[in-house]
Coordinates of C-alpha atoms in Angstrom, one line a residue:
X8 CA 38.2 -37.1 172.9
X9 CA 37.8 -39.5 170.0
X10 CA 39.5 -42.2 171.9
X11 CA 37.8 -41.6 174.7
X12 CA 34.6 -42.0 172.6
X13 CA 35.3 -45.3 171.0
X14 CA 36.6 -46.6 174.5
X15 CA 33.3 -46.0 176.1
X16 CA 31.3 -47.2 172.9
X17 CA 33.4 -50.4 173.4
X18 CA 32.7 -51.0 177.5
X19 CA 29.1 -50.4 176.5
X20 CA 29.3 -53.6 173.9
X21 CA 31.2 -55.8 176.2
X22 CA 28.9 -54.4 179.2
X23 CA 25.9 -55.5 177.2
X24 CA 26.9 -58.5 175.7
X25 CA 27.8 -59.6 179.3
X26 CA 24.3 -59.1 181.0
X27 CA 22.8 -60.9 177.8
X28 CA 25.3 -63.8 178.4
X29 CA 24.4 -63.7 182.1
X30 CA 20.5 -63.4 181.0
X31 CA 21.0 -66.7 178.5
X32 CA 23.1 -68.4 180.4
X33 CA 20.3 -70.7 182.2
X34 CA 18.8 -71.2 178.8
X35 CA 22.7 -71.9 177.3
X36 CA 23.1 -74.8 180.0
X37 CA 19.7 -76.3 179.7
X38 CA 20.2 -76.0 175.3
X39 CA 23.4 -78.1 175.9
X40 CA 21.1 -80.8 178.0
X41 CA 18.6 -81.1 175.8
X42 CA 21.3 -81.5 172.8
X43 CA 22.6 -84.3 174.9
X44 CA 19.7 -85.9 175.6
X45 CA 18.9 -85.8 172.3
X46 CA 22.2 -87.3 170.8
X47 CA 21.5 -90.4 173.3
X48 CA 17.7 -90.4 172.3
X49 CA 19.4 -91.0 168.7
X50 CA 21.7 -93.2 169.1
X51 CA 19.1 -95.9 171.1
X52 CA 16.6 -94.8 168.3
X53 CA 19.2 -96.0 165.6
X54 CA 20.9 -98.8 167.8
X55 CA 17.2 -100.5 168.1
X56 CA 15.9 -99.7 165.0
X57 CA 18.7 -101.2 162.7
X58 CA 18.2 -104.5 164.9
X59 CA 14.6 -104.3 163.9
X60 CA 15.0 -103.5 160.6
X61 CA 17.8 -106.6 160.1
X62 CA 15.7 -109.1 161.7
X63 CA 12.9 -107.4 159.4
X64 CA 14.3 -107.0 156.0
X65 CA 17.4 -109.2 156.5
X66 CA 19.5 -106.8 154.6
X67 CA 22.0 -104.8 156.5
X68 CA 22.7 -101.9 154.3
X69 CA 18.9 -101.1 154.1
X70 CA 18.6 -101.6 157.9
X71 CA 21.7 -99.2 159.0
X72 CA 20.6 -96.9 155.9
X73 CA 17.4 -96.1 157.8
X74 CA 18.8 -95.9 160.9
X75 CA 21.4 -93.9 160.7
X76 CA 18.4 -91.5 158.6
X77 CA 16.7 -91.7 161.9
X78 CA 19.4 -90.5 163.6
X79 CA 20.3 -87.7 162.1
X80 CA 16.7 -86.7 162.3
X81 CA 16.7 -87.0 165.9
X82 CA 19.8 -84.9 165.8
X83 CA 18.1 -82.6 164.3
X84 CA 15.2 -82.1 166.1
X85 CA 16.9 -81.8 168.7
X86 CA 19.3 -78.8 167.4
X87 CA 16.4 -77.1 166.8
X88 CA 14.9 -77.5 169.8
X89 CA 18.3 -76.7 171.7
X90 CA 18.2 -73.4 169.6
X91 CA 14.5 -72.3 170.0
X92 CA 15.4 -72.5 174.1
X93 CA 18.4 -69.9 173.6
X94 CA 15.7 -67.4 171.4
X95 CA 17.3 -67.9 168.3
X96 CA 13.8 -68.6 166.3
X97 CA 14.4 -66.9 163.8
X98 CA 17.6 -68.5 162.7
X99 CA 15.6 -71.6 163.4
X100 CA 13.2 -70.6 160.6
X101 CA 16.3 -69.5 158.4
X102 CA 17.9 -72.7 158.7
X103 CA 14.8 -74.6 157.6
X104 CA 14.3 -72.3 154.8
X105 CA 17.6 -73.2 153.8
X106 CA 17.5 -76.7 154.2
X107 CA 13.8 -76.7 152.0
X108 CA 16.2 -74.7 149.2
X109 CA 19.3 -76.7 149.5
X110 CA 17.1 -80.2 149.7
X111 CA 15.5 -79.4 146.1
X112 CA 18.9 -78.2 144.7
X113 CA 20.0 -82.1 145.6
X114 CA 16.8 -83.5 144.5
X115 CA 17.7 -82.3 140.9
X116 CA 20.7 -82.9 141.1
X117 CA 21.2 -86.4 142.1
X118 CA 18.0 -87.5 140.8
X119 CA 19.7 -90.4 138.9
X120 CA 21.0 -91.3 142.8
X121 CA 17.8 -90.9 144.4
X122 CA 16.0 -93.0 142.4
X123 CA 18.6 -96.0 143.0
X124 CA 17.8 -95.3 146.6
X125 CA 14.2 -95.6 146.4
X126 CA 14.1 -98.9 144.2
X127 CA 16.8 -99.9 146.5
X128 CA 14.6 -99.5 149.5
X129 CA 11.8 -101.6 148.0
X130 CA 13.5 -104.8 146.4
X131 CA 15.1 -104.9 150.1
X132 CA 11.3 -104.8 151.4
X133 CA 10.1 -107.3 148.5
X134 CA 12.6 -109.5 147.8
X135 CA 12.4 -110.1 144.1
X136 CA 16.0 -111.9 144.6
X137 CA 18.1 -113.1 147.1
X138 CA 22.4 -113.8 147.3
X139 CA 23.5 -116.4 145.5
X140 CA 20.4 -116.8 142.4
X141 CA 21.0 -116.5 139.2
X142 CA 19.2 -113.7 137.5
X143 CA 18.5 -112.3 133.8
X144 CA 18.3 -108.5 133.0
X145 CA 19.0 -105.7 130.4
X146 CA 21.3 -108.4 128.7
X147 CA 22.9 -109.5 132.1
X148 CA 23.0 -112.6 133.4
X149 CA 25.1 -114.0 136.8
X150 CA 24.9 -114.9 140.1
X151 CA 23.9 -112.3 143.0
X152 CA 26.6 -112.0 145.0
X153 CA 26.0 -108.5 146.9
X154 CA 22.6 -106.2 147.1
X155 CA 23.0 -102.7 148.0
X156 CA 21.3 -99.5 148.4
X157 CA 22.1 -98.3 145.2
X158 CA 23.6 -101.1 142.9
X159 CA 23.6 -105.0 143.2
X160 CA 26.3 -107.0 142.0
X161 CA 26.1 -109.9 140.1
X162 CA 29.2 -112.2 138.8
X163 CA 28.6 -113.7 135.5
X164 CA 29.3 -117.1 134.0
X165 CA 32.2 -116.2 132.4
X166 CA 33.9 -115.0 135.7
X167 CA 33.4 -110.9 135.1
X168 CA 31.6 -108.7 137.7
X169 CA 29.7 -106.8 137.0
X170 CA 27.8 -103.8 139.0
X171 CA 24.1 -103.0 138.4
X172 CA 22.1 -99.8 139.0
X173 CA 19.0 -100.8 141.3
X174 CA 16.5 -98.8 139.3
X175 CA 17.4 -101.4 135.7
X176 CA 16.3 -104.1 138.0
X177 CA 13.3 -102.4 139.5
X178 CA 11.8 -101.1 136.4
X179 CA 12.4 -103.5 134.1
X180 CA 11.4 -107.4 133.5
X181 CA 13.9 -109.5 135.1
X182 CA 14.5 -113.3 135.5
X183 CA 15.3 -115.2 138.3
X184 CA 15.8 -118.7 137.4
X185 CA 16.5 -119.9 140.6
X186 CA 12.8 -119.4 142.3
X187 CA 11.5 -122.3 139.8
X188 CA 12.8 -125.6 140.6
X189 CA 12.2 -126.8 137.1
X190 CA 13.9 -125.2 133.6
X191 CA 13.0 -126.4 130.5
X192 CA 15.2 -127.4 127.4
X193 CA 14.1 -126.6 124.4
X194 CA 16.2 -127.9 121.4
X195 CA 16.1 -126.9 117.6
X196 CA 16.5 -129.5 115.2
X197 CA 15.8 -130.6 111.7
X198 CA 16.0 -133.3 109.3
X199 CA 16.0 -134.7 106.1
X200 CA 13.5 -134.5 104.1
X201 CA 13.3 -138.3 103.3
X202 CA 13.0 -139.1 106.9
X203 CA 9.9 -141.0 108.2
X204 CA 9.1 -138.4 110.7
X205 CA 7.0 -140.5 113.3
X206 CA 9.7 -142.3 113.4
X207 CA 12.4 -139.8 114.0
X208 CA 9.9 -138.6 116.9
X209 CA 9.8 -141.7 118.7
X210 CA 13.5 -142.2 118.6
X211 CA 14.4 -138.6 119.6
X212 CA 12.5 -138.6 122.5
X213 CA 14.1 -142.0 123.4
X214 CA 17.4 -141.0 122.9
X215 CA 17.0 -137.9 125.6
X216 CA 14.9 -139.7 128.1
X217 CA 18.5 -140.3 130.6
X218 CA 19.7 -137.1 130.6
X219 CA 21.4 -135.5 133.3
X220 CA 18.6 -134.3 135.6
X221 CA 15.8 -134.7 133.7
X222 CA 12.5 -134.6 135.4
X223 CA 10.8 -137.7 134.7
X224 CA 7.5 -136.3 136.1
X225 CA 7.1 -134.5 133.2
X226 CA 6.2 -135.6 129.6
X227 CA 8.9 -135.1 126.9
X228 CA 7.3 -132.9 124.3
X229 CA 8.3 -133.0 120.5
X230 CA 6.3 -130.4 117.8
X231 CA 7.3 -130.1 114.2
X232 CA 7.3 -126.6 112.9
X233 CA 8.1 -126.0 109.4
X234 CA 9.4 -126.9 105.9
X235 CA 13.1 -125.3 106.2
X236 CA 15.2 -124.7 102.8
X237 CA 17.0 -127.9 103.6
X238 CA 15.1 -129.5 106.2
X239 CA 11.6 -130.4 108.3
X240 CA 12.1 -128.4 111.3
X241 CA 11.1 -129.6 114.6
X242 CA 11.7 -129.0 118.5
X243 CA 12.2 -130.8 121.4
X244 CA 11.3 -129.8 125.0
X245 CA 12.9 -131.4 128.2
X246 CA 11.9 -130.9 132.0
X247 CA 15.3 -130.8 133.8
X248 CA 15.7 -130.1 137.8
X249 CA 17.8 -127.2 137.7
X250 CA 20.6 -127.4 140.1
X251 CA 22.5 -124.3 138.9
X252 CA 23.6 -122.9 135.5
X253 CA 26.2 -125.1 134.7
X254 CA 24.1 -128.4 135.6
X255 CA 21.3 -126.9 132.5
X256 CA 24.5 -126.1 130.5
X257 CA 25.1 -130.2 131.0
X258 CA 21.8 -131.3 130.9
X259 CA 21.2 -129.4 127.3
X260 CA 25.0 -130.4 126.1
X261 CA 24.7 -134.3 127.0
X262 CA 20.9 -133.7 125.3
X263 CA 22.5 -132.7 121.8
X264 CA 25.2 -135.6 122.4
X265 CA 22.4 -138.0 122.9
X266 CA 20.4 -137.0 119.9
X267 CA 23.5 -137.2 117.6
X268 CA 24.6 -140.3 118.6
X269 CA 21.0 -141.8 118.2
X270 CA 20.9 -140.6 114.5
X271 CA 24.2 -142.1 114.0
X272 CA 23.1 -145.1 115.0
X273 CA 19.9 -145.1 113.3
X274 CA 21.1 -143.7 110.0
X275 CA 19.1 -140.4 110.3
X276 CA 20.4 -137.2 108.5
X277 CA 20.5 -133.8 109.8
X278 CA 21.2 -132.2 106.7
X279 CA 23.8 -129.5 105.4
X280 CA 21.9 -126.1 104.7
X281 CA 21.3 -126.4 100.8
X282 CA 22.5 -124.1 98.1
X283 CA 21.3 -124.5 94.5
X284 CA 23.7 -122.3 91.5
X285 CA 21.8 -121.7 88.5
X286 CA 24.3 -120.4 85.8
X287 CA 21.1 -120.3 83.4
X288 CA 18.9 -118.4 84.2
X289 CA 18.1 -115.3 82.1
X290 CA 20.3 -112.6 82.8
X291 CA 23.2 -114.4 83.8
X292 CA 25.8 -116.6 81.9
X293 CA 25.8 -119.9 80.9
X294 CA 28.6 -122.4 82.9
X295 CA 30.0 -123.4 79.4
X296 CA 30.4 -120.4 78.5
X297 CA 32.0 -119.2 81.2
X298 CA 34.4 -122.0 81.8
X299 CA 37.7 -122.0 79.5
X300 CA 37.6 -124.4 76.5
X301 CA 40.0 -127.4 76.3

C-alpha cells in the first residue's frame, strides 16, 4: 500500500508539472524570442554607441566602457522581461531586491575603485590632458603615455613608469606644461658685494639674450632680492619656446653656461658662502690658548 501511495503521489507531480509545461510552453517560446531579440537590440546598441562615443570623446576605453554598460543593461531588461512573460514576477522582484542589496555591498566595498571610475569618466569628457604632454602632479612628473578608466600612465624623465590613480589627478592641482607654448626660466644668482650692480644687470641679461630657444618677443627680466650672508641676491627670468622637457633642461643649462662665462670674462664674482670663526667671544676659548705652544 505505501508504494502504491508514493507511486500515485509521484504520477500526480509529473502529471501536473506536464500540463503546466504544456500551459507555459507558448509563453517559454515567445520568452526565448524576446531574449533574442533583445541580445541583438544590445549588441547594435553597443556596436553604434562605442562608434559614437570614440568619434565623441576620442578615447577608446571610455567609449567601449559605456558601451559594453549599455549592453548589459539591455541584457538585462530584456531577462526581465523574458521572465515576467513566463509568470515568474515574483522572482523578478527578488532578483531586483537582490541586485539593490548586492549593488550597495560593492558600492562600499570598492569605493576606492568607483571613484577612479567616475573621475575617469570626466577627464575623458574634459580633457585636462592628452598622450604624449608632460604633466606635474602629487610629486610626479612625465610624459602621458596611456589614459585609462581607472589609472593613467605617465613615463618620467628618468625612464621609470609610473601608474597613477585617476582620482590624484582629478582632485588635485595638476600641471600640464605642454598646453602653454611658452615656459619661463627663472634663475637664482648672487654676487659680490663689491659689484657695481647696474652693471652686473646689463651684462647678465646680455650674456643670456642667444640662448637656445629663447623667445625674443618677450623682455628679459632681472629683480634684485636681498642682502644674502655672502652675497646681493638677484633673479633672472627668460621666455623660452618650450619644445619639450629636455629642450627647457638645455635652454636653462646653456643659460647658467652663458652667465658664467660672462663673469669670467668680466671679472665678476659669485662668491663662496661666507663663514666667520670667532674663538673670542665670551664663553668660548681664546685661539692662543687653544693652540699648542712652540
Amino acid at each position: 500500500m505505501e508504494i502504491k501511495k508514493y507511486y500515485d503521489l509521484v504520477i500526480n507531480k509529473v502529471t501536473h508539472w506536464t500540463e503546466d509545461l504544456v500551459v507555459m510552453l507558448p509563453n517559454f517560446v515567445l520568452a526565448i524570442i524576446v531574449m533574442v531579440l533583445f541580445v541583438f537590440l544590445g549588441k547594435l546598441s553597443k556596436s553604434i554607441i562605442s562608434k559614437v562615443l570614440f568619434k565623441t570623446l576620442n578615447n577608446r576605453s571610455l567609449s567601449s566602457l559605456i558601451s559594453r554598460i549599455i549592453y548589459l543593461i539591455v541584457l538585462t531588461i530584456g531577462a526581465f522581461a523574458a521572465l515576467s512573460l513566463m509568470n515568474l514576477d515574483k522572482t523578478v522582484t527578488s532578483l531586483l531586491a537582490g541586485a539593490g542589496i548586492l549593488g550597495l555591498a560593492l558600492g562600499f566595498a570598492f569605493q576606492d575603485i568607483a571613484t577612479n571610475f567616475i573621475a575617469g569618466f570626466f577627464m575623458a569628457a574634459k580633457r585636462p590632458f592628452k598622450i604624449g604632454q608632460v604633466i606635474h602632479c602629487e610629486g610626479h612628473s612625465g610624459i602621458i603615455k596611456h589614459i585609462g578608466i581607472r589609472t593613467t600612465e605617465i613615463a618620467s624623465f628618468q625612464g621609470q613608469e609610473i601608474i597613477i590613480p585617476n582620482k590624484l589627478l582629478f582632485q588635485n592641482p595638476l600641471i600640464n606644461d605642454s598646453e602653454n607654448v611658452y615656459k619661463r626660466i627663472d634663475l637664482e644668482v648672487g654676487v659680490s658685494y663689491g659689484e657695481d650692480l647696474e652693471r652686473v644687470r646689463d651684462i647678465t641679461i646680455d650674456a643670456v639674450k642667444n640662448i637656445p630657444n629663447i623667445q625674443k618677443d618677450k623682455e628679459i627680466s632681472l629683480f634684485y632680492k636681498e642682502f644674502g650672508g655672502s652675497s646681493i641676491n638677484f633673479t633672472i627670468m627668460i621666455w623660452v619656446e618650450f619644445k619639450s622637457q629636455l629642450e627647457f633642461l638645455n635652454s636653462q643649462s646653456e643659460a647658467i653656461i652663458a652667465i658664467k662665462k660672462a663673469y669670467d670674462s668680466e671679472d665678476i664674482m659669485i662668491p663662496f658662502p661666507i663663514r666667520t670663526l670667532d674663538f673670542g667671544i665670551k664663553g668660548g676659548e681664546k685661539l692662543n690658548e687653544v693652540l699648542p705652544k712652540q
